[in-house]
Coordinates of C-alpha atoms in Angstrom, one line a residue:
A1 CA 127.0 195.9 -41.4
R2 CA 130.7 196.8 -41.8
F3 CA 132.0 193.6 -41.1
A4 CA 129.3 192.3 -43.7
K5 CA 131.9 192.5 -46.2
Y6 CA 134.0 189.6 -44.9
Y7 CA 131.0 187.9 -44.1
A8 CA 131.4 185.6 -47.9
T9 CA 135.3 184.9 -46.7
I10 CA 134.7 183.6 -43.4
M11 CA 131.9 182.2 -43.1
P12 CA 131.5 179.1 -45.9
M13 CA 135.1 178.6 -42.9
L14 CA 133.0 178.7 -40.2
L15 CA 130.7 176.0 -41.9
G16 CA 133.2 173.9 -42.9
V17 CA 135.3 173.1 -39.7
L18 CA 132.0 173.1 -38.1
A19 CA 130.5 170.3 -40.9
Q20 CA 134.5 169.1 -41.4
A21 CA 135.9 168.8 -37.3
T22 CA 134.0 165.7 -36.1
D23 CA 136.0 164.2 -34.1
A24 CA 136.6 164.5 -29.9
E25 CA 139.3 166.8 -29.8
H26 CA 138.8 169.5 -32.5
R27 CA 135.2 169.8 -29.8
L28 CA 136.6 173.1 -28.2
L29 CA 136.4 174.5 -32.0
R30 CA 133.8 173.4 -33.2
G31 CA 132.1 174.9 -29.6
K32 CA 134.5 178.1 -30.8
T33 CA 133.6 178.7 -34.0
M34 CA 129.4 177.9 -33.8
E35 CA 130.3 181.2 -31.3
C36 CA 131.6 182.7 -33.7
A37 CA 128.8 182.9 -36.6
T38 CA 126.4 183.5 -34.7
F39 CA 127.1 186.5 -34.1
I40 CA 129.2 187.5 -36.7
A41 CA 124.9 186.2 -38.4
L42 CA 123.6 189.0 -35.7
A43 CA 126.4 191.6 -37.0
V44 CA 125.6 191.7 -39.7
G45 CA 122.0 190.5 -40.2
R46 CA 119.0 188.6 -40.8
D47 CA 119.4 189.4 -44.6
V48 CA 123.3 188.8 -45.2
F49 CA 123.0 185.0 -42.8
A50 CA 119.7 184.2 -44.9
P51 CA 121.0 181.6 -47.8
D52 CA 123.3 179.8 -44.8
I53 CA 121.1 179.6 -42.1
P54 CA 119.2 175.6 -42.7
R55 CA 122.8 174.4 -43.5
F56 CA 123.8 176.3 -40.5
V57 CA 121.1 175.2 -38.9
E58 CA 121.4 171.4 -39.7
L59 CA 124.9 171.6 -38.7
L60 CA 123.9 172.5 -35.1
T61 CA 120.9 170.0 -34.9
A62 CA 123.7 167.2 -35.9
T63 CA 125.5 168.8 -33.2
Q64 CA 123.3 168.6 -30.0
A65 CA 122.6 165.0 -31.0
A66 CA 126.7 164.1 -31.1
V67 CA 126.3 166.1 -27.5
T68 CA 126.5 162.4 -24.8
E69 CA 128.7 163.0 -22.7
A70 CA 128.8 165.7 -19.8
D71 CA 131.6 166.8 -20.0
D72 CA 131.5 168.1 -23.4
P73 CA 133.0 171.5 -24.0
Q74 CA 130.3 171.5 -27.1
A75 CA 126.8 171.8 -25.0
S76 CA 127.2 175.4 -22.9
Y77 CA 128.5 176.2 -27.3
L78 CA 125.7 175.6 -28.1
Q79 CA 123.2 176.5 -25.7
A80 CA 124.0 180.3 -26.1
S81 CA 124.2 179.3 -30.0
W82 CA 121.4 178.5 -30.4
A83 CA 119.6 181.7 -28.2
R84 CA 121.5 184.0 -30.5
L85 CA 119.3 181.9 -33.4
C86 CA 116.4 182.9 -32.1
K87 CA 117.1 186.3 -31.4
L88 CA 118.0 186.4 -35.2
M89 CA 115.1 184.0 -36.7
G90 CA 112.7 185.4 -34.6
A91 CA 109.2 183.9 -34.6
D92 CA 110.7 181.3 -37.5
F93 CA 112.9 179.4 -34.6
A94 CA 110.2 178.5 -33.4
P95 CA 110.4 175.1 -35.0
L96 CA 113.4 174.7 -34.3
L97 CA 112.3 174.5 -30.0
P98 CA 112.4 170.4 -30.2
V99 CA 115.0 170.6 -30.9
V100 CA 117.2 173.3 -28.6
M101 CA 114.6 173.0 -25.7
P102 CA 115.0 168.8 -24.3
A103 CA 118.7 169.5 -23.4
L104 CA 117.9 173.3 -21.8
L105 CA 115.1 171.6 -19.6
A106 CA 117.4 169.6 -18.1
A107 CA 120.4 171.8 -17.8
A108 CA 118.2 174.4 -15.5
R109 CA 117.0 171.2 -13.7
Q110 CA 120.1 169.8 -13.1
Q111 CA 120.8 168.7 -9.0
P112 CA 124.2 170.4 -7.1
D113 CA 127.6 167.9 -6.1
F114 CA 128.0 167.7 -2.9
A115 CA 131.1 166.8 -1.2
V116 CA 131.0 165.9 2.7
L117 CA 134.8 164.8 3.8
D118 CA 135.8 164.9 7.0
M119 CA 138.8 167.7 8.2
D120 CA 142.5 165.7 7.1
E121 CA 141.2 164.0 3.7
D122 CA 142.4 166.0 1.2
A123 CA 139.3 167.8 -0.7
E124 CA 141.6 168.2 -3.9
A125 CA 142.8 164.3 -4.5
S126 CA 138.8 163.4 -5.9
Y127 CA 137.6 167.2 -5.7
A128 CA 140.2 169.4 -8.0
A129 CA 139.8 173.3 -8.1
E130 CA 140.2 173.4 -11.9
D131 CA 137.0 170.8 -11.8
G132 CA 134.6 173.2 -10.4
W133 CA 134.5 171.8 -6.2
E134 CA 134.8 174.2 -4.0
F135 CA 134.7 173.7 -0.3
A136 CA 134.4 175.4 3.4
A137 CA 134.9 174.5 6.8
I138 CA 131.5 173.8 8.5
G139 CA 130.9 172.8 12.0
G140 CA 134.2 170.6 11.7
Q141 CA 133.5 168.8 8.5
Q142 CA 134.2 170.3 4.5
I143 CA 131.3 171.3 2.3
G144 CA 131.8 171.0 -1.2
I145 CA 130.0 172.2 -4.2
K146 CA 130.5 172.0 -7.6
T147 CA 130.0 175.9 -8.7
T148 CA 131.1 174.7 -12.4
A149 CA 127.0 173.1 -12.6
L150 CA 125.2 175.6 -10.4
E151 CA 126.6 178.1 -13.2
E152 CA 124.9 175.8 -16.3
K153 CA 121.6 176.0 -14.8
C154 CA 122.2 179.5 -13.7
T155 CA 123.4 180.0 -18.0
A156 CA 119.7 177.3 -18.8
V157 CA 117.2 179.4 -17.1
G158 CA 118.9 182.8 -18.1
L159 CA 117.8 181.3 -22.4
L160 CA 114.6 180.3 -21.2
C161 CA 113.5 183.5 -19.8
S162 CA 114.8 185.2 -23.5
Y163 CA 113.1 182.5 -26.1
A164 CA 110.6 183.3 -23.7
R165 CA 110.8 186.7 -25.1
D166 CA 111.8 186.5 -27.9
L167 CA 109.7 183.6 -29.4
G168 CA 106.6 185.4 -27.6
A169 CA 103.3 183.0 -28.5
G170 CA 105.6 180.7 -30.4
F171 CA 107.0 179.8 -26.9
Q172 CA 103.3 179.1 -25.6
A173 CA 104.0 175.2 -26.1
Y174 CA 106.3 174.9 -23.4
A175 CA 105.4 177.3 -21.6
G176 CA 104.1 175.0 -18.3
E177 CA 106.8 172.7 -18.5
V178 CA 109.1 175.7 -18.1
L179 CA 107.7 176.5 -15.4
E180 CA 107.5 173.3 -12.7
V181 CA 111.0 174.1 -13.9
V182 CA 111.6 177.3 -12.5
V183 CA 109.2 178.9 -10.1
P184 CA 110.3 176.2 -7.5
L185 CA 114.0 178.0 -8.4
F186 CA 112.5 181.1 -5.8
K187 CA 114.2 178.8 -3.0
F188 CA 117.4 177.8 -4.9
Y189 CA 119.5 178.9 -2.1
F190 CA 122.4 178.3 -3.8
H191 CA 123.2 180.1 -6.5
E192 CA 121.8 183.7 -6.6
G193 CA 121.3 184.4 -9.8
V194 CA 119.7 181.3 -9.9
R195 CA 116.4 182.9 -8.3
A196 CA 117.3 186.1 -10.1
A197 CA 117.0 184.4 -13.6
A198 CA 114.0 182.5 -12.1
A199 CA 112.4 185.9 -11.5
E200 CA 112.8 187.5 -14.6
A201 CA 111.2 184.5 -16.7
V202 CA 108.2 183.3 -15.3
P203 CA 106.7 186.8 -16.2
A204 CA 107.9 186.6 -19.8
V205 CA 106.6 183.3 -19.8
L206 CA 103.6 183.9 -18.5
Q207 CA 103.9 186.3 -21.5
A208 CA 104.3 183.8 -24.3
L209 CA 100.3 182.5 -23.1
R210 CA 98.7 186.4 -23.1
L211 CA 101.0 187.2 -26.8
A212 CA 99.3 183.3 -27.5
G213 CA 96.0 183.9 -26.9
A214 CA 95.4 181.1 -24.3
D215 CA 93.7 182.5 -21.4
A216 CA 92.1 179.7 -20.1
A217 CA 95.8 178.5 -19.7
L218 CA 97.0 181.5 -18.3
R219 CA 94.8 181.7 -15.5
Q220 CA 95.2 178.2 -15.3
A221 CA 99.1 178.9 -15.3
W222 CA 99.1 182.0 -12.6
A223 CA 97.1 180.0 -10.1
A224 CA 99.5 177.6 -9.3
V225 CA 102.4 180.5 -9.8
C226 CA 100.4 183.4 -7.7
D227 CA 100.5 181.2 -4.1
R228 CA 104.6 179.7 -4.4
Y229 CA 104.8 183.8 -5.5
I230 CA 103.4 185.3 -1.8
G231 CA 104.6 181.8 -0.4
V232 CA 108.7 183.2 -0.8
L233 CA 108.0 187.0 -0.7
A234 CA 106.1 186.3 2.8
G235 CA 109.6 185.5 4.2
E236 CA 112.4 186.7 2.3
E237 CA 115.6 188.2 4.0
D238 CA 118.0 188.4 0.4
D239 CA 117.0 191.7 0.0
T240 CA 118.3 192.1 -3.7
F241 CA 116.0 189.1 -4.5
T242 CA 113.4 190.6 -2.4
M243 CA 114.0 193.1 -5.2
Q244 CA 113.9 191.0 -7.7
L245 CA 110.9 188.6 -6.5
F246 CA 108.4 191.6 -5.9
G247 CA 109.6 193.5 -9.0
S248 CA 108.4 189.9 -10.9
F249 CA 106.0 189.0 -9.5
A250 CA 104.0 192.9 -10.4
D251 CA 104.7 192.5 -13.9
A252 CA 103.5 188.8 -13.5
V253 CA 100.2 189.9 -12.3
A254 CA 100.7 192.7 -15.2
T255 CA 100.2 190.2 -17.3
A256 CA 98.3 188.0 -16.0
G257 CA 95.0 190.5 -16.1
A258 CA 92.1 191.7 -14.1
Q259 CA 90.1 190.1 -11.9
T260 CA 92.5 186.9 -11.0
M261 CA 92.9 186.1 -7.2
G262 CA 91.1 185.1 -4.9
G263 CA 90.4 187.0 -1.6
A264 CA 92.7 184.8 0.3
Q265 CA 95.4 185.2 -2.6
L266 CA 94.9 189.7 -1.5
Q267 CA 95.6 189.2 1.8
A268 CA 98.0 186.3 1.8
F269 CA 100.1 189.4 -1.0
A270 CA 98.4 192.5 1.6
A271 CA 100.4 190.7 5.0
A272 CA 103.5 190.1 2.7
C273 CA 103.9 194.4 1.8
V274 CA 103.1 194.7 5.2
A275 CA 105.9 191.6 6.4
Q276 CA 108.0 193.5 4.2
M277 CA 107.5 196.4 5.0
D278 CA 107.7 196.2 8.6
K279 CA 111.1 194.5 9.3
Y280 CA 112.3 197.9 7.1
H281 CA 110.9 200.0 8.4
A282 CA 112.9 198.6 12.0
R283 CA 116.0 199.0 10.4
M284 CA 115.5 202.3 9.4
K285 CA 115.3 203.2 13.2
E286 CA 117.8 201.0 13.5
R287 CA 120.4 203.2 11.5
E288 CA 118.4 206.4 12.7
A289 CA 119.4 204.8 17.0
A290 CA 123.2 204.1 15.7
R291 CA 123.0 208.1 14.0
A292 CA 122.1 209.7 17.6
A293 CA 124.8 208.6 18.9
E294 CA 127.9 209.0 17.0
E295 CA 128.8 206.5 16.9
L296 CA 129.9 205.8 13.7
D297 CA 133.4 206.3 11.7
D298 CA 132.9 206.2 8.0
D299 CA 133.5 202.4 7.3
D300 CA 130.8 202.2 9.6
E301 CA 128.7 205.2 7.6
E302 CA 129.4 203.7 4.0
Q303 CA 128.0 200.4 5.5
L304 CA 124.5 201.8 6.5
A305 CA 124.5 204.0 2.6
E306 CA 124.9 201.0 0.3
E307 CA 121.8 199.5 3.1
E308 CA 120.2 202.3 2.8
M309 CA 119.5 201.9 -1.0
L310 CA 119.8 198.7 -1.4
E311 CA 117.0 198.6 1.5
G312 CA 115.0 201.6 -0.9
L313 CA 114.7 199.8 -4.3
A314 CA 113.0 196.7 -2.3
V315 CA 110.1 199.0 -1.0
D316 CA 110.5 200.8 -4.6
E317 CA 109.6 197.0 -5.8
V318 CA 106.9 196.5 -3.1
A319 CA 105.1 199.7 -4.1
K320 CA 105.4 198.5 -8.5
A321 CA 104.1 195.1 -6.8
L322 CA 101.3 196.6 -4.5
H323 CA 100.3 199.0 -7.6
A324 CA 100.1 195.9 -10.0
V325 CA 97.4 194.7 -7.7
F326 CA 95.5 198.2 -7.0
S327 CA 95.5 198.3 -11.6
T328 CA 94.6 194.8 -11.6
H329 CA 92.1 194.6 -8.4
A330 CA 90.3 197.2 -7.6
Q331 CA 87.8 197.4 -5.6
A332 CA 88.4 194.1 -4.6
F333 CA 92.2 195.1 -3.4
G334 CA 91.3 198.0 -1.7
A335 CA 89.0 195.6 0.5
E336 CA 91.9 195.1 1.9
F337 CA 93.5 197.5 2.3
R338 CA 93.3 197.4 5.9
T339 CA 95.7 195.1 6.3
V340 CA 98.3 197.4 5.0
L341 CA 97.3 200.9 6.5
P342 CA 98.6 200.5 9.6
V343 CA 102.2 200.0 7.6
A344 CA 101.0 202.9 5.3
R345 CA 100.3 204.6 8.3
K346 CA 103.4 204.1 9.9
Y347 CA 106.0 205.3 6.6
L348 CA 103.2 208.2 6.6
G349 CA 104.5 209.4 9.7
E350 CA 108.0 209.3 8.7
R351 CA 110.9 212.3 8.4
D352 CA 112.8 210.5 6.0
P353 CA 110.9 212.3 2.5
A354 CA 111.6 208.5 1.4
A355 CA 109.6 206.9 3.3
R356 CA 106.4 210.0 2.8
Q357 CA 106.8 209.4 -0.4
W358 CA 106.0 205.5 -0.9
A359 CA 103.4 205.7 1.6
I360 CA 101.6 208.2 -0.4
C361 CA 102.0 206.2 -3.5
V362 CA 100.4 204.0 -1.7
F363 CA 97.6 206.3 -1.2
D364 CA 97.4 207.3 -3.6
D365 CA 97.4 204.1 -5.9
L366 CA 94.0 203.8 -3.5
V367 CA 93.0 206.4 -5.0
E368 CA 93.3 205.8 -8.3
F369 CA 91.9 202.4 -8.1
S370 CA 89.3 203.0 -5.8
G371 CA 87.6 205.4 -6.8
P372 CA 84.8 206.9 -4.2
E373 CA 85.2 204.3 -2.2
S374 CA 88.4 205.2 -0.6
A375 CA 86.8 208.7 1.7
P376 CA 86.7 206.9 4.7
Y377 CA 90.9 206.6 4.7
A378 CA 91.0 210.4 3.3
A379 CA 91.4 212.1 6.1
E380 CA 94.4 209.4 6.7
F381 CA 97.2 211.5 4.3
M382 CA 94.8 214.8 2.8
P383 CA 97.0 216.9 5.7
A384 CA 100.2 215.0 4.1
I385 CA 99.4 215.4 1.0
L386 CA 99.3 218.8 1.4
A387 CA 102.4 218.5 3.2
A388 CA 104.0 216.6 1.0
L389 CA 103.5 219.8 -1.8
G390 CA 106.4 222.5 0.0
E391 CA 108.8 220.2 0.8
R392 CA 110.9 222.2 -1.1
A393 CA 114.0 219.7 -0.8
S394 CA 112.1 217.3 -2.1
P395 CA 111.3 216.4 -5.7
D396 CA 110.6 212.6 -5.4
L397 CA 108.2 213.8 -2.9
R398 CA 106.5 216.8 -4.2
Q399 CA 106.3 215.2 -7.6
A400 CA 104.2 211.9 -5.5
A401 CA 101.6 214.0 -3.6
A402 CA 101.0 216.4 -7.6
Y403 CA 100.0 212.9 -8.4
G404 CA 97.8 211.5 -5.3
V405 CA 95.7 215.8 -5.9
G406 CA 95.5 214.5 -10.0
V407 CA 93.8 211.0 -9.0
M408 CA 91.9 212.7 -6.5
A409 CA 90.2 214.9 -9.0
Q410 CA 89.8 212.8 -11.7
F411 CA 88.8 209.2 -9.4
G412 CA 87.8 210.6 -6.1
G413 CA 84.2 212.3 -5.9
A414 CA 82.9 214.6 -4.3
A415 CA 84.1 213.7 -0.9
Y416 CA 87.7 215.4 -2.0
A417 CA 86.2 218.2 -3.7
D418 CA 87.0 220.3 -1.3
F419 CA 90.5 219.2 -0.6
V420 CA 91.3 218.9 -3.4
V421 CA 90.3 222.9 -5.0
G422 CA 90.7 224.7 -1.5
A423 CA 93.8 223.8 -0.2
A424 CA 95.6 221.8 -3.1
L425 CA 94.9 223.8 -6.1
P426 CA 96.7 226.7 -4.8
A427 CA 99.5 224.6 -3.9
L428 CA 99.8 223.2 -7.1
L429 CA 99.6 226.6 -9.0
A430 CA 102.7 227.9 -6.4
E431 CA 104.6 224.7 -7.9
L432 CA 104.0 225.5 -11.4
R433 CA 105.2 229.5 -10.6
R434 CA 109.0 229.0 -8.6
S435 CA 111.8 229.7 -9.7
D436 CA 113.4 226.6 -10.5
A437 CA 110.3 224.1 -11.4
R438 CA 112.9 223.9 -15.2
D439 CA 115.9 222.1 -13.1
A440 CA 116.7 220.1 -13.8
E441 CA 116.7 217.6 -10.4
N442 CA 112.4 219.5 -9.9
V443 CA 111.1 219.3 -14.0
Y444 CA 109.2 215.9 -13.4
A445 CA 107.4 217.4 -9.6
T446 CA 106.4 220.4 -12.0
E447 CA 105.0 218.9 -14.8
N448 CA 103.2 215.8 -12.9
A449 CA 101.6 219.8 -10.7
A450 CA 100.8 220.4 -13.6
A451 CA 99.3 217.0 -15.3
A452 CA 97.1 217.8 -12.6
V453 CA 95.9 220.9 -12.5
A454 CA 95.3 220.1 -16.4
K455 CA 92.8 217.1 -14.3
V456 CA 90.9 220.2 -11.2
L457 CA 90.0 222.4 -14.2
R458 CA 89.3 219.8 -15.9
F459 CA 86.6 217.6 -13.7
L460 CA 86.9 220.0 -11.3
G461 CA 85.6 223.0 -13.3
A462 CA 82.3 224.0 -12.0
R463 CA 84.3 223.5 -7.5
V464 CA 87.2 226.1 -9.5
G465 CA 83.9 228.5 -9.7
A466 CA 84.1 231.4 -13.3
D467 CA 86.2 233.8 -11.7
A468 CA 89.5 232.0 -10.5
A469 CA 88.8 229.4 -13.3
P470 CA 90.7 231.4 -16.1
G471 CA 93.1 232.8 -14.1
V472 CA 94.6 229.6 -13.3
L473 CA 93.7 228.5 -16.6
R474 CA 96.3 230.6 -18.4
A475 CA 99.5 229.5 -14.6
W476 CA 98.8 225.8 -16.5
F477 CA 99.6 227.1 -19.8
A478 CA 102.0 229.2 -19.3
A479 CA 104.0 226.2 -16.8
L480 CA 103.6 224.3 -21.2
P481 CA 105.3 222.2 -21.5
V482 CA 104.7 218.5 -20.4
V483 CA 107.6 216.0 -21.9
H484 CA 109.2 214.2 -19.1
D485 CA 106.4 211.7 -18.1
D486 CA 105.2 210.0 -20.7
D487 CA 102.4 209.0 -18.3
E488 CA 100.4 212.3 -17.5
A489 CA 101.5 214.3 -20.8
P490 CA 98.1 212.4 -23.7
G491 CA 96.5 214.1 -21.2
V492 CA 97.6 217.2 -20.4
Y493 CA 97.1 217.3 -24.9
E494 CA 94.4 216.2 -24.6
F495 CA 93.3 218.6 -22.4
L496 CA 94.5 221.5 -24.3
V497 CA 93.0 220.7 -26.9
Q498 CA 90.0 220.4 -25.4
M499 CA 89.8 224.4 -24.8
L500 CA 91.4 224.9 -27.8
R501 CA 88.2 224.4 -29.0
E502 CA 85.8 225.4 -26.6
Q503 CA 87.3 228.8 -24.4
P504 CA 90.6 229.9 -27.2
E505 CA 90.5 233.7 -25.6
A506 CA 91.3 231.8 -22.1
L507 CA 94.8 230.8 -23.5
L508 CA 95.2 232.9 -26.5
G509 CA 93.6 236.0 -24.9
A510 CA 91.2 237.8 -27.0
A511 CA 90.2 237.4 -30.8
E512 CA 93.4 235.6 -30.8
R513 CA 95.3 238.0 -31.5
D514 CA 98.1 238.3 -28.7
A515 CA 101.8 237.0 -30.0
Q516 CA 103.3 236.4 -26.9
A517 CA 100.7 233.3 -25.9
L518 CA 100.4 232.1 -29.9
R519 CA 104.4 232.4 -29.7
H520 CA 104.0 229.9 -26.2
L521 CA 101.7 227.5 -27.8
V522 CA 104.2 227.0 -31.2
R523 CA 106.4 226.2 -28.9
V524 CA 104.9 223.8 -26.2
V525 CA 102.7 222.0 -29.1
A526 CA 105.9 221.1 -31.0
E527 CA 108.0 220.7 -28.3
A528 CA 105.6 217.9 -27.4
L529 CA 105.1 216.2 -31.2
A530 CA 109.1 216.3 -31.5
V531 CA 109.6 214.6 -27.9
C532 CA 106.6 212.9 -27.3
T533 CA 104.3 209.5 -29.0
F534 CA 100.5 210.4 -28.9
A535 CA 97.8 208.0 -30.0
P536 CA 97.5 209.1 -33.7
E537 CA 94.0 211.5 -33.0
L538 CA 95.8 213.4 -30.7
T539 CA 99.1 214.3 -32.9
Q540 CA 96.9 214.9 -35.3
A541 CA 95.5 217.5 -33.7
L542 CA 98.4 218.6 -32.7
V543 CA 99.0 219.1 -35.9
G544 CA 96.7 221.5 -37.1
I545 CA 96.9 223.3 -34.5
V546 CA 100.8 224.1 -35.1
R547 CA 99.5 224.6 -38.8
E548 CA 97.2 227.0 -37.9
T549 CA 98.4 228.8 -35.5
M550 CA 101.5 229.2 -37.7
A551 CA 98.7 230.7 -40.4
A552 CA 97.2 233.4 -37.4
F553 CA 100.9 235.3 -37.8
G554 CA 99.9 236.2 -40.6
G555 CA 102.7 236.4 -43.8
A556 CA 105.0 233.8 -44.6
D557 CA 108.0 235.9 -43.1
S558 CA 106.4 235.6 -39.5
A559 CA 105.4 232.2 -39.7
A560 CA 109.7 231.7 -41.1
A561 CA 110.2 233.4 -37.4
V562 CA 107.7 231.4 -35.6
W563 CA 109.4 228.2 -36.6
A564 CA 113.8 229.3 -36.7
E565 CA 112.4 230.3 -33.3
L566 CA 111.7 227.1 -32.0
P567 CA 114.9 224.0 -31.0
A568 CA 117.6 223.1 -34.1
E569 CA 116.6 220.0 -32.1
H570 CA 112.7 219.9 -31.9
R571 CA 113.0 221.1 -35.4
E572 CA 114.0 218.2 -37.5
A573 CA 112.6 215.5 -35.3
L574 CA 108.9 217.1 -36.3
Q575 CA 110.5 217.2 -40.0
A576 CA 111.8 213.9 -39.9
R577 CA 108.3 212.1 -38.1
G578 CA 107.1 213.4 -41.5
F579 CA 104.5 216.7 -39.3
F580 CA 105.9 219.4 -41.0
E581 CA 107.9 219.8 -45.3

């Protein structure tokens, strides 16, 4: 915005260059000019640039038509400039796609240039490094590849993804053609960036179909893509791409929606997950053996740590993909869980907290999305979840276990009730009472434990019993707020509103006169309103609670004192969002 005062001076000169410097020797200058103009346009915003958009589009369109030589430097600048213009114009850019897409698709389709020479041939004579050629000696020959073409291909695929995201429904007409180009690139082993860009593009293109309301086209596209995904997932050896592709698959299946995978696909997906997790389990045991042998120097240990970190990220994405399939296929995938069970059991039995966390997350999904039908597997994981709740050294493990108790209470049914109330609930309450419960490393575990207790009271309150429930409720109330976990916070505050309506004395004391409880209520609700974003109905209810509670202090001075006790950033946020004056 601060650059806007220079816009009227600079932009006419840039447009003049594009209009007048049309000879071949100025092609690079024109490319730099396009780049400069679009960066300035993004900097000053659409409103400032709007009067010049028609002329700029006209000049870029003419340039696009004039680019006919493969080595024209304007080509790459055009691609990037069109993409920046799309970000600026949004949906209004869609009519320009017929101008942009042919060259972009051609760049994405281009195949790498190879050369095979004898060892005594002079590669530089015919394949100069300055033209992007790189050679390596393999099997008594010189094998060359033109890397500049690979970079152009990578850039083009990335821009296809960018257009799909920026235009949404406006990209629908090109969705099918783009998928035909990018999905085979999952196996483009010449350039890891191309593979990564292709994996990123597919969910964005599917989302464009979804936003366009093209449900039939979306299902048809996903049916063709799904098998290609699974085929690569099962045998992929590159850990980085394994991570990227599982994450991409998770986003894609979530976009495709419920019941869009058939039984054979669910079986194949489960088998692919098992194949990857078995591989990582074997590597984990190899690292353990190497460390136990005490033969590693610092460099070896550093390499093992890097491998462990990367594999951990890949394992997380496998869990994300499993979650996506569970959430969209519920009982249908639950029936295939027997395929995943052996590897989940292996991870659950490991000493490594991260390994156990992965397994617990998988079992959490099983209960959440299969409900009572998960009961035959309960004995496999309930003891491990109870043990994990007391794992002081691993907050992440406690968080996963607490979440699991919550889903057992909410979705598991009678088969889980005795375990949840009799064994898990006391462990959750112990988590809430920890002296370090609000420390940064523990806060997510604490908030998941609070959310789980709310679910136990909400769905299994009768099992808790009339004698124990008030104490549990007060311990839960004292552990609030829940503001770090965006997924759990709404349910917690919905339950709080419910309890204040139905049993206010249980939270606030007899006749609602416990000043300390009232102050705590104002603090925890005000912080939630300041930090979280809730549905309008819940927001309105929480604002009403704060106002009513402030009024209960019996005078402007008392209410002002309670308001002053809130952290300044919370007061400012509440006022900025219009909740209070």
